[in-house]
PDB file of C-alpha atoms in Angstrom:
ATOM      1  CA  MET A   1      23.075   3.742  12.547  1.00  0.00           C
ATOM      2  CA  ILE A   2      19.409   2.667  13.939  1.00  0.00           C
ATOM      3  CA  ARG A   3      19.858   1.760  17.283  1.00  0.00           C
ATOM      4  CA  SER A   4      16.186   2.206  18.469  1.00  0.00           C
ATOM      5  CA  GLU A   5      14.796  -1.654  18.313  1.00  0.00           C
ATOM      6  CA  VAL A   6      11.305  -0.530  17.466  1.00  0.00           C
ATOM      7  CA  PHE A   7      12.431   1.662  14.376  1.00  0.00           C
ATOM      8  CA  SER A   8      14.663  -0.576  13.237  1.00  0.00           C
ATOM      9  CA  CYS A   9      11.263  -3.268  12.913  1.00  0.00           C
ATOM     10  CA  PHE A  10       9.235  -0.297  11.656  1.00  0.00           C
ATOM     11  CA  VAL A  11      11.596   0.279   8.800  1.00  0.00           C
ATOM     12  CA  PHE A  12      12.055  -3.784   7.984  1.00  0.00           C
ATOM     13  CA  TYR A  13       7.818  -3.269   7.808  1.00  0.00           C
ATOM     14  CA  ALA A  14       7.789   0.081   5.420  1.00  0.00           C
ATOM     15  CA  VAL A  15      10.566  -0.667   3.223  1.00  0.00           C
ATOM     16  CA  LEU A  16       8.492  -4.025   2.580  1.00  0.00           C
ATOM     17  CA  LEU A  17       5.399  -2.275   1.963  1.00  0.00           C
ATOM     18  CA  VAL A  18       7.481  -0.224  -0.725  1.00  0.00           C
ATOM     19  CA  PHE A  19       8.440  -2.307  -2.890  1.00  0.00           C
ATOM     20  CA  LYS A  20       5.140  -3.463  -2.530  1.00  0.00           C
ATOM     21  CA  MET A  21       3.761  -0.159  -3.624  1.00  0.00           C
ATOM     22  CA  TYR A  22       6.672  -0.709  -6.594  1.00  0.00           C
ATOM     23  CA  VAL A  23       5.320  -4.021  -7.484  1.00  0.00           C
ATOM     24  CA  ILE A  24       1.942  -3.095  -8.113  1.00  0.00           C
ATOM     25  CA  ALA A  25       3.178  -0.120 -10.156  1.00  0.00           C
ATOM     26  CA  VAL A  26       4.927  -2.432 -12.748  1.00  0.00           C
ATOM     27  CA  LEU A  27       2.311  -4.474 -12.706  1.00  0.00           C
ATOM     28  CA  THR A  28       0.065  -2.788 -13.663  1.00  0.00           C
ATOM     29  CA  GLY A  29       2.507  -1.288 -16.565  1.00  0.00           C
ATOM     30  CA  GLN A  30       3.082  -4.964 -17.221  1.00  0.00           C
ATOM     31  CA  VAL A  31      -0.960  -4.951 -18.402  1.00  0.00           C
ATOM     32  CA  ARG A  32      -1.359  -2.135 -19.728  1.00  0.00           C
ATOM     33  CA  LEU A  33       1.901  -3.327 -22.645  1.00  0.00           C
ATOM     34  CA  ARG A  34      -0.125  -6.667 -22.046  1.00  0.00           C
ATOM     35  CA  LYS A  35      -3.795  -5.472 -22.249  1.00  0.00           C
ATOM     36  CA  LYS A  36      -2.571  -2.655 -24.813  1.00  0.00           C
ATOM     37  CA  ALA A  37      -4.580   0.057 -22.910  1.00  0.00           C
ATOM     38  CA  PHE A  38      -2.123   3.297 -22.692  1.00  0.00           C
ATOM     39  CA  ALA A  39      -3.354   6.346 -20.992  1.00  0.00           C
ATOM     40  CA  ASN A  40      -2.526   8.354 -22.949  1.00  0.00           C
ATOM     41  CA  PRO A  41      -1.491   9.366 -27.068  1.00  0.00           C
ATOM     42  CA  GLU A  42       1.643   8.904 -27.718  1.00  0.00           C
ATOM     43  CA  ASP A  43       2.120   5.939 -25.503  1.00  0.00           C
ATOM     44  CA  ALA A  44      -0.330   4.261 -27.644  1.00  0.00           C
ATOM     45  CA  LEU A  45       1.029   5.859 -30.993  1.00  0.00           C
ATOM     46  CA  ARG A  46       4.319   3.483 -29.896  1.00  0.00           C
ATOM     47  CA  HIS A  47       2.727   0.176 -29.745  1.00  0.00           C
ATOM     48  CA  GLY A  48       0.035   0.410 -32.680  1.00  0.00           C
ATOM     49  CA  GLY A  49      -1.775   3.444 -33.186  1.00  0.00           C
ATOM     50  CA  LEU A  50      -4.498   5.610 -31.296  1.00  0.00           C
ATOM     51  CA  GLN A  51      -7.040   3.038 -30.812  1.00  0.00           C
ATOM     52  CA  TYR A  52      -4.698   1.446 -28.459  1.00  0.00           C
ATOM     53  CA  TYR A  53      -5.697   4.894 -26.274  1.00  0.00           C
ATOM     54  CA  ARG A  54      -8.223   2.727 -24.546  1.00  0.00           C
ATOM     55  CA  GLU A  55      -8.814   1.967 -20.747  1.00  0.00           C
ATOM     56  CA  ASP A  56     -10.156  -1.346 -20.104  1.00  0.00           C
ATOM     57  CA  PRO A  57     -11.127  -2.966 -16.884  1.00  0.00           C
ATOM     58  CA  TYR A  58      -8.203  -4.754 -15.885  1.00  0.00           C
ATOM     59  CA  VAL A  59      -5.888  -1.751 -15.861  1.00  0.00           C
ATOM     60  CA  GLU A  60      -7.887   0.289 -13.820  1.00  0.00           C
ATOM     61  CA  ARG A  61      -8.059  -2.702 -11.181  1.00  0.00           C
ATOM     62  CA  CYS A  62      -4.734  -1.816 -10.919  1.00  0.00           C
ATOM     63  CA  ARG A  63      -4.455   1.382 -11.044  1.00  0.00           C
ATOM     64  CA  ARG A  64      -7.351   1.087  -8.613  1.00  0.00           C
ATOM     65  CA  ALA A  65      -4.633  -0.734  -6.391  1.00  0.00           C
ATOM     66  CA  HIS A  66      -1.729   1.092  -6.234  1.00  0.00           C
ATOM     67  CA  HIS A  67      -4.308   3.853  -5.847  1.00  0.00           C
ATOM     68  CA  ASN A  68      -5.452   2.214  -2.850  1.00  0.00           C
ATOM     69  CA  ASP A  69      -2.082   2.005  -1.520  1.00  0.00           C
ATOM     70  CA  LEU A  70      -1.067   5.175  -1.613  1.00  0.00           C
ATOM     71  CA  GLU A  71      -4.187   6.285   0.781  1.00  0.00           C
ATOM     72  CA  ASN A  72      -3.456   3.545   3.427  1.00  0.00           C
ATOM     73  CA  ILE A  73       0.105   2.818   3.249  1.00  0.00           C
ATOM     74  CA  LEU A  74       1.850   7.155   3.480  1.00  0.00           C
ATOM     75  CA  PRO A  75      -0.180   7.683   6.675  1.00  0.00           C
ATOM     76  CA  PHE A  76       0.843   3.754   7.844  1.00  0.00           C
ATOM     77  CA  LEU A  77       4.653   5.588   7.491  1.00  0.00           C
ATOM     78  CA  PHE A  78       4.020   8.696   9.126  1.00  0.00           C
ATOM     79  CA  LEU A  79       2.013   6.749  12.071  1.00  0.00           C
ATOM     80  CA  GLY A  80       3.791   4.003  12.662  1.00  0.00           C
ATOM     81  CA  ALA A  81       7.440   5.943  12.712  1.00  0.00           C
ATOM     82  CA  ILE A  82       6.377   8.887  15.289  1.00  0.00           C
ATOM     83  CA  TYR A  83       4.883   5.618  17.348  1.00  0.00           C
ATOM     84  CA  SER A  84       8.055   4.651  16.972  1.00  0.00           C
ATOM     85  CA  LEU A  85       9.707   7.547  18.903  1.00  0.00           C
ATOM     86  CA  THR A  86       6.563   7.212  21.412  1.00  0.00           C
ATOM     87  CA  GLY A  87       8.912   3.901  23.038  1.00  0.00           C
ATOM     88  CA  PRO A  88       6.241   1.423  23.028  1.00  0.00           C
ATOM     89  CA  SER A  89       7.234  -2.858  23.306  1.00  0.00           C
ATOM     90  CA  LEU A  90       8.880  -3.848  20.756  1.00  0.00           C
ATOM     91  CA  SER A  91       6.282  -6.815  20.903  1.00  0.00           C
ATOM     92  CA  LEU A  92       3.046  -4.375  20.622  1.00  0.00           C
ATOM     93  CA  ALA A  93       4.301  -2.557  17.848  1.00  0.00           C
ATOM     94  CA  ARG A  94       6.366  -5.628  16.100  1.00  0.00           C
ATOM     95  CA  LEU A  95       2.664  -6.270  16.327  1.00  0.00           C
ATOM     96  CA  HIS A  96       0.996  -3.371  14.906  1.00  0.00           C
ATOM     97  CA  PHE A  97       3.678  -2.960  11.863  1.00  0.00           C
ATOM     98  CA  LEU A  98       3.411  -7.203  11.239  1.00  0.00           C
ATOM     99  CA  VAL A  99      -0.994  -6.950  10.889  1.00  0.00           C
ATOM    100  CA  PHE A 100      -0.537  -3.108   8.765  1.00  0.00           C
ATOM    101  CA  PHE A 101       1.637  -5.291   6.160  1.00  0.00           C
ATOM    102  CA  ILE A 102       0.088  -8.767   6.062  1.00  0.00           C
ATOM    103  CA  CYS A 103      -3.408  -7.245   5.252  1.00  0.00           C
ATOM    104  CA  ARG A 104      -2.410  -4.663   2.726  1.00  0.00           C
ATOM    105  CA  VAL A 105      -0.449  -7.944   1.283  1.00  0.00           C
ATOM    106  CA  LEU A 106      -3.950  -9.655   1.115  1.00  0.00           C
ATOM    107  CA  HIS A 107      -5.741  -6.447   0.121  1.00  0.00           C
ATOM    108  CA  SER A 108      -3.591  -5.961  -2.599  1.00  0.00           C
ATOM    109  CA  ILE A 109      -3.961  -9.479  -4.058  1.00  0.00           C
ATOM    110  CA  ALA A 110      -7.848  -9.795  -3.146  1.00  0.00           C
ATOM    111  CA  TYR A 111      -8.064  -6.451  -5.956  1.00  0.00           C
ATOM    112  CA  LEU A 112      -5.961  -8.445  -8.067  1.00  0.00           C
ATOM    113  CA  LEU A 113      -7.277 -11.462  -8.881  1.00  0.00           C
ATOM    114  CA  PRO A 114     -10.463 -10.755  -7.371  1.00  0.00           C
ATOM    115  CA  LEU A 115     -11.591 -12.742  -4.489  1.00  0.00           C
ATOM    116  CA  GLN A 116     -14.682 -12.805  -3.623  1.00  0.00           C
ATOM    117  CA  ALA A 117     -16.209 -10.323  -1.459  1.00  0.00           C
ATOM    118  CA  PRO A 118     -15.617  -9.533   1.483  1.00  0.00           C
ATOM    119  CA  ALA A 119     -12.371 -10.583   1.053  1.00  0.00           C
ATOM    120  CA  ARG A 120     -10.602  -6.894   0.672  1.00  0.00           C
ATOM    121  CA  SER A 121     -13.022  -5.575   2.418  1.00  0.00           C
ATOM    122  CA  VAL A 122     -11.918  -7.493   5.692  1.00  0.00           C
ATOM    123  CA  ALA A 123      -8.500  -6.805   4.974  1.00  0.00           C
ATOM    124  CA  TYR A 124      -8.863  -3.324   4.484  1.00  0.00           C
ATOM    125  CA  THR A 125     -10.688  -2.522   8.163  1.00  0.00           C
ATOM    126  CA  ILE A 126      -8.687  -5.200   9.681  1.00  0.00           C
ATOM    127  CA  ALA A 127      -5.285  -2.872   8.259  1.00  0.00           C
ATOM    128  CA  GLN A 128      -6.841   0.104  10.203  1.00  0.00           C
ATOM    129  CA  ILE A 129      -6.678  -1.341  13.332  1.00  0.00           C
ATOM    130  CA  PRO A 130      -3.178  -1.492  14.000  1.00  0.00           C
ATOM    131  CA  CYS A 131      -2.899   3.040  11.858  1.00  0.00           C
ATOM    132  CA  VAL A 132      -5.946   3.761  14.589  1.00  0.00           C
ATOM    133  CA  SER A 133      -4.603   2.199  17.231  1.00  0.00           C
ATOM    134  CA  MET A 134      -0.756   4.106  16.662  1.00  0.00           C
ATOM    135  CA  ALA A 135      -2.515   6.880  16.324  1.00  0.00           C
ATOM    136  CA  VAL A 136      -4.547   7.408  19.784  1.00  0.00           C
ATOM    137  CA  GLN A 137      -0.811   6.226  21.515  1.00  0.00           C
ATOM    138  CA  ILE A 138       0.410   8.923  19.611  1.00  0.00           C
ATOM    139  CA  LEU A 139      -1.999  11.407  20.742  1.00  0.00           C
ATOM    140  CA  ILE A 140      -1.995  10.283  24.331  1.00  0.00           C
ATOM    141  CA  SER A 141       1.802  10.623  24.229  1.00  0.00           C
ATOM    142  CA  VAL A 142       1.845  14.595  23.252  1.00  0.00           C
ATOM    143  CA  MET A 143      -1.364  15.429  24.569  1.00  0.00           C
ATOM    144  CA  ALA A 144       0.009  17.261  27.713  1.00  0.00           C
ATOM    145  CA  TYR A 145       2.211  19.186  25.283  1.00  0.00           C
ATOM    146  CA  ALA A 146      -1.085  21.092  23.016  1.00  0.00           C
TER     147      ALA A 146
END
């Protein structure tokens, strides 16, 4: 049983973020099928022929959105878990987790629609603030043991 309120809050947002990554992965697959643009020749052969072994700009956009999630959400999962162990207040921790979550959702929306610049960059940049804050607070809390 999870007894820490901060860690429980983190787990809530972490699971939502992982779910969001699954949604982007499934969306990428669905777009591949709809656009008939397959990354592997065996998939193209199964769906109509080697002419469908090709790239599509929107499939690539979906892939980049998913790749960007991997680059940003995985570090958040590590930082958030460790940060939860440092004893932050629930309200401050929730703010960190919520800001990151909202910005990552907005980033994905801006990537997939696509929204006019700088929407995606702003969402990305704001999402980095809680990550940097958590990293600094983690380092401060363990600095004496280094």
